[in-house]
Amino acid sequence: MRSFADKWFSTPSDEEVFGAVGEWPEIQESGARALTWRSEGGVLVLSYEAVTRSVRVLWSNIDGDSLLDVYREGATRLAFTSTPSAIGAQIDFAVGECVGVMEIDISPRVAVRDRLLFQ
């Protein structure tokens, strides 16, 4: 049986995103929101779309070579964390009999951890 969390993707408002990470999400033609962070090491783009419950993480180096390109549907919650020294995001997923979490360290150094496991 599917739970309530399996049917909705809880995302912060644009104002809450700005308050947490200091960036306004760019609204794309499809309605998706996208956030882009640039550093000496490359570019990280996080895009999310509440209606399709989808998330995409693109991470490329300064030469534009793709280091990571993950697209996943079944997102249930997106939250941002912010401290004086770090910014991060956590995305929860529920897909069929699987649940998982993707944790993204955005600043000061990019790192992505992803787990999707059977319940």
Short mmCIF file of N, CA, C and O in Angstrom, two decimals:
data_model
loop_
_atom_site.label_atom_id
_atom_site.label_comp_id
_atom_site.label_asym_id
_atom_site.label_seq_id
_atom_site.Cartn_x
_atom_site.Cartn_y
_atom_site.Cartn_z
N MET A 1 0.84 -1.18 0.00
CA MET A 1 0.00 0.00 0.00
C MET A 1 0.89 1.25 0.00
O MET A 1 1.84 1.33 0.75
N ARG A 2 0.55 2.19 -0.83
CA ARG A 2 1.34 3.43 -0.94
C ARG A 2 0.92 4.39 0.17
O ARG A 2 -0.25 4.52 0.47
N SER A 3 1.90 5.07 0.73
CA SER A 3 1.61 6.06 1.76
C SER A 3 1.41 7.43 1.13
O SER A 3 1.70 7.64 -0.04
N PHE A 4 0.94 8.37 1.93
CA PHE A 4 0.77 9.76 1.48
C PHE A 4 2.07 10.31 0.92
O PHE A 4 2.08 10.99 -0.09
N ALA A 5 3.19 10.00 1.59
CA ALA A 5 4.50 10.53 1.15
C ALA A 5 4.88 10.03 -0.23
O ALA A 5 5.66 10.67 -0.92
N ASP A 6 4.34 8.88 -0.65
CA ASP A 6 4.67 8.34 -1.95
C ASP A 6 3.99 9.10 -3.09
O ASP A 6 4.34 8.90 -4.24
N LYS A 7 3.03 9.96 -2.78
CA LYS A 7 2.24 10.62 -3.82
C LYS A 7 2.59 12.08 -4.03
O LYS A 7 2.18 12.68 -5.00
N TRP A 8 3.34 12.69 -3.12
CA TRP A 8 3.63 14.11 -3.16
C TRP A 8 5.12 14.36 -3.01
O TRP A 8 5.81 13.63 -2.35
N PHE A 9 5.57 15.45 -3.61
CA PHE A 9 6.96 15.87 -3.50
C PHE A 9 6.95 17.20 -2.76
O PHE A 9 6.55 18.23 -3.30
N SER A 10 7.36 17.18 -1.52
CA SER A 10 7.40 18.37 -0.69
C SER A 10 8.68 19.14 -0.99
O SER A 10 9.78 18.63 -0.78
N THR A 11 8.52 20.36 -1.50
CA THR A 11 9.67 21.20 -1.84
C THR A 11 9.54 22.53 -1.10
O THR A 11 8.43 23.00 -0.86
N PRO A 12 10.66 23.14 -0.77
CA PRO A 12 10.59 24.46 -0.14
C PRO A 12 10.14 25.51 -1.14
O PRO A 12 10.33 25.35 -2.35
N SER A 13 9.55 26.57 -0.63
CA SER A 13 9.17 27.69 -1.51
C SER A 13 10.45 28.36 -2.01
O SER A 13 11.54 28.16 -1.47
N ASP A 14 10.32 29.15 -3.06
CA ASP A 14 11.47 29.87 -3.59
C ASP A 14 12.10 30.76 -2.52
O ASP A 14 13.33 30.87 -2.43
N GLU A 15 11.27 31.37 -1.68
CA GLU A 15 11.78 32.21 -0.60
C GLU A 15 12.56 31.40 0.42
O GLU A 15 13.60 31.84 0.93
N GLU A 16 12.07 30.19 0.74
CA GLU A 16 12.77 29.32 1.68
C GLU A 16 14.11 28.85 1.10
O GLU A 16 15.11 28.77 1.81
N VAL A 17 14.14 28.58 -0.20
CA VAL A 17 15.39 28.20 -0.85
C VAL A 17 16.38 29.35 -0.74
O VAL A 17 17.54 29.16 -0.34
N PHE A 18 15.94 30.56 -1.07
CA PHE A 18 16.83 31.72 -0.99
C PHE A 18 17.34 31.91 0.43
O PHE A 18 18.53 32.19 0.65
N GLY A 19 16.46 31.76 1.41
CA GLY A 19 16.86 31.92 2.81
C GLY A 19 17.89 30.89 3.25
O GLY A 19 18.77 31.19 4.05
N ALA A 20 17.81 29.68 2.69
CA ALA A 20 18.73 28.61 3.08
C ALA A 20 20.05 28.66 2.35
O ALA A 20 21.10 28.41 2.94
N VAL A 21 20.02 28.97 1.05
CA VAL A 21 21.24 28.85 0.25
C VAL A 21 21.71 30.16 -0.37
O VAL A 21 22.76 30.21 -1.00
N GLY A 22 20.92 31.23 -0.22
CA GLY A 22 21.33 32.52 -0.75
C GLY A 22 21.22 32.64 -2.26
O GLY A 22 21.79 33.56 -2.85
N GLU A 23 20.48 31.75 -2.89
CA GLU A 23 20.27 31.77 -4.34
C GLU A 23 18.78 31.61 -4.62
O GLU A 23 18.10 30.84 -3.96
N TRP A 24 18.29 32.33 -5.64
CA TRP A 24 16.91 32.15 -6.09
C TRP A 24 16.90 31.05 -7.15
O TRP A 24 17.74 31.06 -8.05
N PRO A 25 15.97 30.12 -7.08
CA PRO A 25 15.88 29.12 -8.14
C PRO A 25 15.43 29.76 -9.46
O PRO A 25 14.60 30.66 -9.46
N GLU A 26 16.02 29.30 -10.54
CA GLU A 26 15.61 29.74 -11.87
C GLU A 26 14.42 28.89 -12.28
O GLU A 26 14.46 27.66 -12.18
N ILE A 27 13.36 29.54 -12.74
CA ILE A 27 12.17 28.80 -13.17
C ILE A 27 12.32 28.51 -14.66
O ILE A 27 12.44 29.42 -15.47
N GLN A 28 12.32 27.23 -15.01
CA GLN A 28 12.49 26.83 -16.40
C GLN A 28 11.14 26.73 -17.09
O GLN A 28 10.10 26.72 -16.45
N GLU A 29 11.17 26.65 -18.43
CA GLU A 29 9.93 26.60 -19.22
C GLU A 29 9.00 25.48 -18.76
O GLU A 29 7.79 25.64 -18.76
N SER A 30 9.57 24.36 -18.39
CA SER A 30 8.77 23.20 -17.97
C SER A 30 8.14 23.39 -16.60
O SER A 30 7.30 22.58 -16.19
N GLY A 31 8.54 24.43 -15.88
CA GLY A 31 8.06 24.63 -14.52
C GLY A 31 9.05 24.13 -13.48
O GLY A 31 8.88 24.37 -12.29
N ALA A 32 10.07 23.44 -13.93
CA ALA A 32 11.11 22.95 -13.02
C ALA A 32 11.87 24.13 -12.44
O ALA A 32 11.97 25.20 -13.05
N ARG A 33 12.40 23.95 -11.25
CA ARG A 33 13.27 24.93 -10.60
C ARG A 33 14.70 24.43 -10.75
O ARG A 33 14.96 23.23 -10.63
N ALA A 34 15.64 25.34 -10.98
CA ALA A 34 17.06 24.96 -11.12
C ALA A 34 17.93 25.90 -10.31
O ALA A 34 17.70 27.12 -10.30
N LEU A 35 18.90 25.33 -9.63
CA LEU A 35 19.88 26.09 -8.88
C LEU A 35 21.25 25.74 -9.42
O LEU A 35 21.55 24.56 -9.65
N THR A 36 22.09 26.75 -9.61
CA THR A 36 23.42 26.53 -10.16
C THR A 36 24.46 27.13 -9.23
O THR A 36 24.34 28.30 -8.83
N TRP A 37 25.47 26.33 -8.90
CA TRP A 37 26.59 26.79 -8.09
C TRP A 37 27.86 26.62 -8.89
O TRP A 37 28.11 25.56 -9.44
N ARG A 38 28.69 27.67 -8.90
CA ARG A 38 29.97 27.62 -9.61
C ARG A 38 31.10 27.76 -8.60
O ARG A 38 30.99 28.55 -7.66
N SER A 39 32.17 27.01 -8.83
CA SER A 39 33.36 27.10 -7.99
C SER A 39 34.58 26.92 -8.87
O SER A 39 34.45 26.68 -10.07
N GLU A 40 35.76 27.00 -8.26
CA GLU A 40 36.98 26.78 -9.03
C GLU A 40 37.02 25.38 -9.62
O GLU A 40 37.64 25.14 -10.64
N GLY A 41 36.36 24.43 -8.96
CA GLY A 41 36.39 23.04 -9.41
C GLY A 41 35.38 22.69 -10.48
O GLY A 41 35.49 21.65 -11.13
N GLY A 42 34.36 23.53 -10.67
CA GLY A 42 33.35 23.21 -11.68
C GLY A 42 32.00 23.80 -11.38
O GLY A 42 31.88 24.80 -10.68
N VAL A 43 30.97 23.14 -11.91
CA VAL A 43 29.59 23.63 -11.81
C VAL A 43 28.69 22.50 -11.33
O VAL A 43 28.78 21.36 -11.82
N LEU A 44 27.82 22.82 -10.38
CA LEU A 44 26.82 21.88 -9.89
C LEU A 44 25.45 22.48 -10.17
O LEU A 44 25.19 23.63 -9.82
N VAL A 45 24.59 21.71 -10.84
CA VAL A 45 23.21 22.15 -11.11
C VAL A 45 22.27 21.14 -10.48
O VAL A 45 22.36 19.94 -10.74
N LEU A 46 21.35 21.64 -9.66
CA LEU A 46 20.30 20.83 -9.05
C LEU A 46 18.98 21.35 -9.59
O LEU A 46 18.66 22.53 -9.42
N SER A 47 18.23 20.50 -10.28
CA SER A 47 16.91 20.92 -10.75
C SER A 47 15.87 19.95 -10.19
O SER A 47 16.15 18.77 -9.98
N TYR A 48 14.68 20.48 -9.96
CA TYR A 48 13.61 19.67 -9.37
C TYR A 48 12.27 20.16 -9.87
O TYR A 48 12.10 21.33 -10.19
N GLU A 49 11.33 19.22 -9.97
CA GLU A 49 10.00 19.54 -10.49
C GLU A 49 8.98 18.81 -9.65
O GLU A 49 8.98 17.57 -9.60
N ALA A 50 8.14 19.56 -8.94
CA ALA A 50 7.22 18.97 -7.98
C ALA A 50 6.15 18.09 -8.63
O ALA A 50 5.83 17.01 -8.11
N VAL A 51 5.61 18.51 -9.77
CA VAL A 51 4.51 17.74 -10.38
C VAL A 51 4.96 16.35 -10.82
O VAL A 51 4.28 15.36 -10.59
N THR A 52 6.14 16.27 -11.43
CA THR A 52 6.64 14.96 -11.90
C THR A 52 7.45 14.24 -10.82
O THR A 52 7.90 13.12 -11.04
N ARG A 53 7.64 14.91 -9.66
CA ARG A 53 8.41 14.35 -8.54
C ARG A 53 9.81 13.94 -9.01
O ARG A 53 10.31 12.90 -8.63
N SER A 54 10.42 14.78 -9.81
CA SER A 54 11.72 14.44 -10.38
C SER A 54 12.82 15.39 -9.93
O SER A 54 12.57 16.55 -9.59
N VAL A 55 14.04 14.85 -9.93
CA VAL A 55 15.23 15.60 -9.54
C VAL A 55 16.34 15.25 -10.52
O VAL A 55 16.47 14.10 -10.95
N ARG A 56 17.15 16.26 -10.86
CA ARG A 56 18.33 16.00 -11.68
C ARG A 56 19.51 16.72 -11.05
O ARG A 56 19.40 17.88 -10.66
N VAL A 57 20.62 16.01 -10.95
CA VAL A 57 21.86 16.57 -10.44
C VAL A 57 22.91 16.45 -11.54
O VAL A 57 23.20 15.34 -12.01
N LEU A 58 23.44 17.59 -11.97
CA LEU A 58 24.50 17.63 -12.98
C LEU A 58 25.72 18.26 -12.33
O LEU A 58 25.63 19.35 -11.77
N TRP A 59 26.84 17.58 -12.44
CA TRP A 59 28.08 18.09 -11.87
C TRP A 59 29.15 17.97 -12.94
O TRP A 59 29.35 16.88 -13.49
N SER A 60 29.77 19.07 -13.29
CA SER A 60 30.80 19.04 -14.34
C SER A 60 32.03 19.79 -13.86
O SER A 60 31.95 20.67 -13.00
N ASN A 61 33.18 19.45 -14.44
CA ASN A 61 34.41 20.14 -14.06
C ASN A 61 34.52 21.46 -14.80
O ASN A 61 33.66 21.80 -15.61
N ILE A 62 35.60 22.19 -14.57
CA ILE A 62 35.75 23.52 -15.17
C ILE A 62 35.87 23.47 -16.69
O ILE A 62 35.60 24.45 -17.37
N ASP A 63 36.25 22.30 -17.23
CA ASP A 63 36.34 22.14 -18.69
C ASP A 63 34.99 21.76 -19.30
O ASP A 63 34.89 21.60 -20.52
N GLY A 64 33.97 21.57 -18.46
CA GLY A 64 32.65 21.20 -18.95
C GLY A 64 32.43 19.71 -19.08
O GLY A 64 31.38 19.27 -19.54
N ASP A 65 33.42 18.90 -18.66
CA ASP A 65 33.27 17.45 -18.70
C ASP A 65 32.34 17.00 -17.59
O ASP A 65 32.50 17.40 -16.43
N SER A 66 31.37 16.15 -17.92
CA SER A 66 30.41 15.67 -16.95
C SER A 66 31.08 14.71 -15.96
O SER A 66 31.72 13.74 -16.36
N LEU A 67 30.93 14.99 -14.67
CA LEU A 67 31.41 14.11 -13.62
C LEU A 67 30.27 13.25 -13.07
O LEU A 67 30.49 12.13 -12.64
N LEU A 68 29.05 13.81 -13.09
CA LEU A 68 27.89 13.11 -12.56
C LEU A 68 26.65 13.68 -13.24
O LEU A 68 26.51 14.90 -13.37
N ASP A 69 25.77 12.79 -13.67
CA ASP A 69 24.49 13.20 -14.25
C ASP A 69 23.46 12.19 -13.77
O ASP A 69 23.41 11.06 -14.27
N VAL A 70 22.66 12.57 -12.77
CA VAL A 70 21.67 11.67 -12.19
C VAL A 70 20.29 12.28 -12.36
O VAL A 70 20.08 13.44 -12.00
N TYR A 71 19.37 11.51 -12.93
CA TYR A 71 17.97 11.91 -13.03
C TYR A 71 17.16 10.83 -12.32
O TYR A 71 17.35 9.64 -12.57
N ARG A 72 16.29 11.26 -11.42
CA ARG A 72 15.49 10.28 -10.69
C ARG A 72 14.10 10.82 -10.46
O ARG A 72 13.91 12.00 -10.15
N GLU A 73 13.12 9.94 -10.59
CA GLU A 73 11.73 10.27 -10.27
C GLU A 73 11.38 9.61 -8.94
O GLU A 73 12.13 8.78 -8.45
N GLY A 74 10.26 9.98 -8.38
CA GLY A 74 9.82 9.40 -7.13
C GLY A 74 10.28 10.17 -5.90
O GLY A 74 10.26 9.66 -4.79
N ALA A 75 10.69 11.42 -6.09
CA ALA A 75 11.12 12.24 -4.95
C ALA A 75 9.92 12.54 -4.05
O ALA A 75 8.80 12.76 -4.54
N THR A 76 10.15 12.53 -2.75
CA THR A 76 9.08 12.84 -1.79
C THR A 76 9.35 14.08 -0.96
O THR A 76 8.43 14.70 -0.45
N ARG A 77 10.65 14.43 -0.81
CA ARG A 77 10.97 15.61 0.01
C ARG A 77 12.32 16.17 -0.39
O ARG A 77 13.28 15.43 -0.59
N LEU A 78 12.39 17.50 -0.50
CA LEU A 78 13.64 18.21 -0.73
C LEU A 78 13.82 19.20 0.41
O LEU A 78 12.90 19.95 0.73
N ALA A 79 14.99 19.17 1.02
CA ALA A 79 15.30 20.11 2.10
C ALA A 79 16.73 20.60 1.93
O ALA A 79 17.60 19.86 1.46
N PHE A 80 16.95 21.85 2.31
CA PHE A 80 18.28 22.44 2.27
C PHE A 80 18.76 22.69 3.68
O PHE A 80 17.96 23.02 4.56
N THR A 81 20.06 22.53 3.89
CA THR A 81 20.67 22.85 5.16
C THR A 81 21.72 23.92 4.92
O THR A 81 22.38 23.92 3.87
N SER A 82 21.86 24.81 5.88
CA SER A 82 22.82 25.88 5.73
C SER A 82 23.40 26.23 7.09
O SER A 82 22.66 26.43 8.05
N THR A 83 24.72 26.27 7.16
CA THR A 83 25.43 26.74 8.34
C THR A 83 26.41 27.80 7.85
O THR A 83 26.58 27.96 6.64
N PRO A 84 27.06 28.50 8.77
CA PRO A 84 28.04 29.50 8.30
C PRO A 84 29.16 28.90 7.44
O PRO A 84 29.75 29.60 6.63
N SER A 85 29.41 27.60 7.58
CA SER A 85 30.53 27.01 6.83
C SER A 85 30.13 26.01 5.76
O SER A 85 30.99 25.52 5.03
N ALA A 86 28.84 25.68 5.64
CA ALA A 86 28.46 24.64 4.68
C ALA A 86 27.02 24.83 4.20
O ALA A 86 26.17 25.33 4.92
N ILE A 87 26.79 24.38 2.96
CA ILE A 87 25.45 24.34 2.37
C ILE A 87 25.24 22.94 1.84
O ILE A 87 26.14 22.35 1.23
N GLY A 88 24.04 22.38 2.06
CA GLY A 88 23.75 21.04 1.57
C GLY A 88 22.29 20.88 1.22
O GLY A 88 21.45 21.74 1.50
N ALA A 89 22.00 19.76 0.57
CA ALA A 89 20.62 19.41 0.21
C ALA A 89 20.40 17.94 0.50
O ALA A 89 21.33 17.13 0.41
N GLN A 90 19.18 17.60 0.85
CA GLN A 90 18.79 16.20 1.04
C GLN A 90 17.49 15.97 0.30
O GLN A 90 16.54 16.74 0.44
N ILE A 91 17.47 14.90 -0.50
CA ILE A 91 16.27 14.55 -1.25
C ILE A 91 15.88 13.13 -0.87
O ILE A 91 16.70 12.21 -0.98
N ASP A 92 14.65 12.95 -0.42
CA ASP A 92 14.12 11.63 -0.08
C ASP A 92 13.34 11.10 -1.27
O ASP A 92 12.68 11.87 -1.98
N PHE A 93 13.38 9.77 -1.46
CA PHE A 93 12.71 9.12 -2.58
C PHE A 93 11.90 7.93 -2.09
O PHE A 93 12.27 7.27 -1.12
N ALA A 94 10.82 7.63 -2.79
CA ALA A 94 10.04 6.41 -2.59
C ALA A 94 9.55 5.98 -3.97
O ALA A 94 8.78 6.68 -4.61
N VAL A 95 10.05 4.83 -4.42
CA VAL A 95 9.73 4.32 -5.75
C VAL A 95 9.37 2.85 -5.60
O VAL A 95 10.24 2.03 -5.30
N GLY A 96 8.10 2.52 -5.80
CA GLY A 96 7.67 1.13 -5.65
C GLY A 96 8.02 0.62 -4.26
O GLY A 96 7.64 1.20 -3.26
N GLU A 97 8.80 -0.45 -4.21
CA GLU A 97 9.19 -1.04 -2.94
C GLU A 97 10.52 -0.50 -2.43
O GLU A 97 11.07 -1.00 -1.46
N CYS A 98 11.04 0.54 -3.08
CA CYS A 98 12.34 1.11 -2.70
C CYS A 98 12.17 2.49 -2.08
O CYS A 98 11.31 3.26 -2.47
N VAL A 99 13.03 2.76 -1.10
CA VAL A 99 13.12 4.10 -0.52
C VAL A 99 14.59 4.48 -0.49
O VAL A 99 15.47 3.62 -0.47
N GLY A 100 14.84 5.78 -0.52
CA GLY A 100 16.23 6.19 -0.51
C GLY A 100 16.39 7.65 -0.19
O GLY A 100 15.43 8.39 0.01
N VAL A 101 17.66 8.05 -0.17
CA VAL A 101 18.01 9.43 0.10
C VAL A 101 19.25 9.79 -0.70
O VAL A 101 20.16 8.97 -0.87
N MET A 102 19.24 11.00 -1.23
CA MET A 102 20.42 11.55 -1.89
C MET A 102 20.84 12.77 -1.07
O MET A 102 20.03 13.66 -0.82
N GLU A 103 22.09 12.76 -0.64
CA GLU A 103 22.63 13.87 0.14
C GLU A 103 23.69 14.57 -0.71
O GLU A 103 24.57 13.91 -1.26
N ILE A 104 23.57 15.89 -0.81
CA ILE A 104 24.49 16.66 -1.64
C ILE A 104 25.15 17.72 -0.77
O ILE A 104 24.46 18.55 -0.16
N ASP A 105 26.48 17.67 -0.69
CA ASP A 105 27.25 18.74 -0.07
C ASP A 105 27.54 19.72 -1.20
O ASP A 105 28.19 19.36 -2.19
N ILE A 106 27.07 20.94 -1.07
CA ILE A 106 27.21 21.94 -2.12
C ILE A 106 28.43 22.81 -1.88
O ILE A 106 29.19 23.11 -2.78
N SER A 107 28.60 23.20 -0.65
CA SER A 107 29.71 24.10 -0.29
C SER A 107 30.18 23.72 1.10
O SER A 107 29.36 23.35 1.94
N PRO A 108 31.43 23.72 1.41
CA PRO A 108 32.53 24.29 0.64
C PRO A 108 33.08 23.37 -0.44
O PRO A 108 33.80 23.82 -1.33
N ARG A 109 32.74 22.09 -0.42
CA ARG A 109 33.25 21.14 -1.40
C ARG A 109 32.11 20.23 -1.85
O ARG A 109 31.37 19.71 -1.02
N VAL A 110 31.98 20.01 -3.15
CA VAL A 110 30.89 19.20 -3.68
C VAL A 110 31.13 17.72 -3.38
O VAL A 110 32.22 17.20 -3.59
N ALA A 111 30.08 17.08 -2.90
CA ALA A 111 30.08 15.63 -2.70
C ALA A 111 28.63 15.16 -2.82
O ALA A 111 27.70 15.86 -2.42
N VAL A 112 28.43 13.97 -3.40
CA VAL A 112 27.08 13.42 -3.56
C VAL A 112 27.09 12.00 -3.02
O VAL A 112 27.94 11.18 -3.39
N ARG A 113 26.12 11.71 -2.14
CA ARG A 113 25.93 10.36 -1.61
C ARG A 113 24.50 9.95 -1.94
O ARG A 113 23.58 10.73 -1.72
N ASP A 114 24.34 8.73 -2.44
CA ASP A 114 23.02 8.29 -2.88
C ASP A 114 22.79 6.86 -2.44
O ASP A 114 23.66 6.00 -2.62
N ARG A 115 21.62 6.61 -1.84
CA ARG A 115 21.25 5.27 -1.43
C ARG A 115 19.79 5.03 -1.83
O ARG A 115 18.94 5.87 -1.57
N LEU A 116 19.51 3.91 -2.46
CA LEU A 116 18.16 3.50 -2.82
C LEU A 116 18.05 2.03 -2.47
O LEU A 116 18.75 1.20 -3.09
N LEU A 117 17.23 1.68 -1.48
CA LEU A 117 17.18 0.33 -0.95
C LEU A 117 15.76 -0.20 -0.91
O LEU A 117 14.80 0.57 -0.81
N PHE A 118 15.62 -1.53 -0.94
CA PHE A 118 14.31 -2.14 -0.75
C PHE A 118 13.85 -1.87 0.68
O PHE A 118 14.64 -1.89 1.61
N GLN A 119 12.55 -1.63 0.84
CA GLN A 119 11.98 -1.41 2.18
C GLN A 119 11.95 -2.70 2.94
O GLN A 119 11.75 -3.74 2.46
#
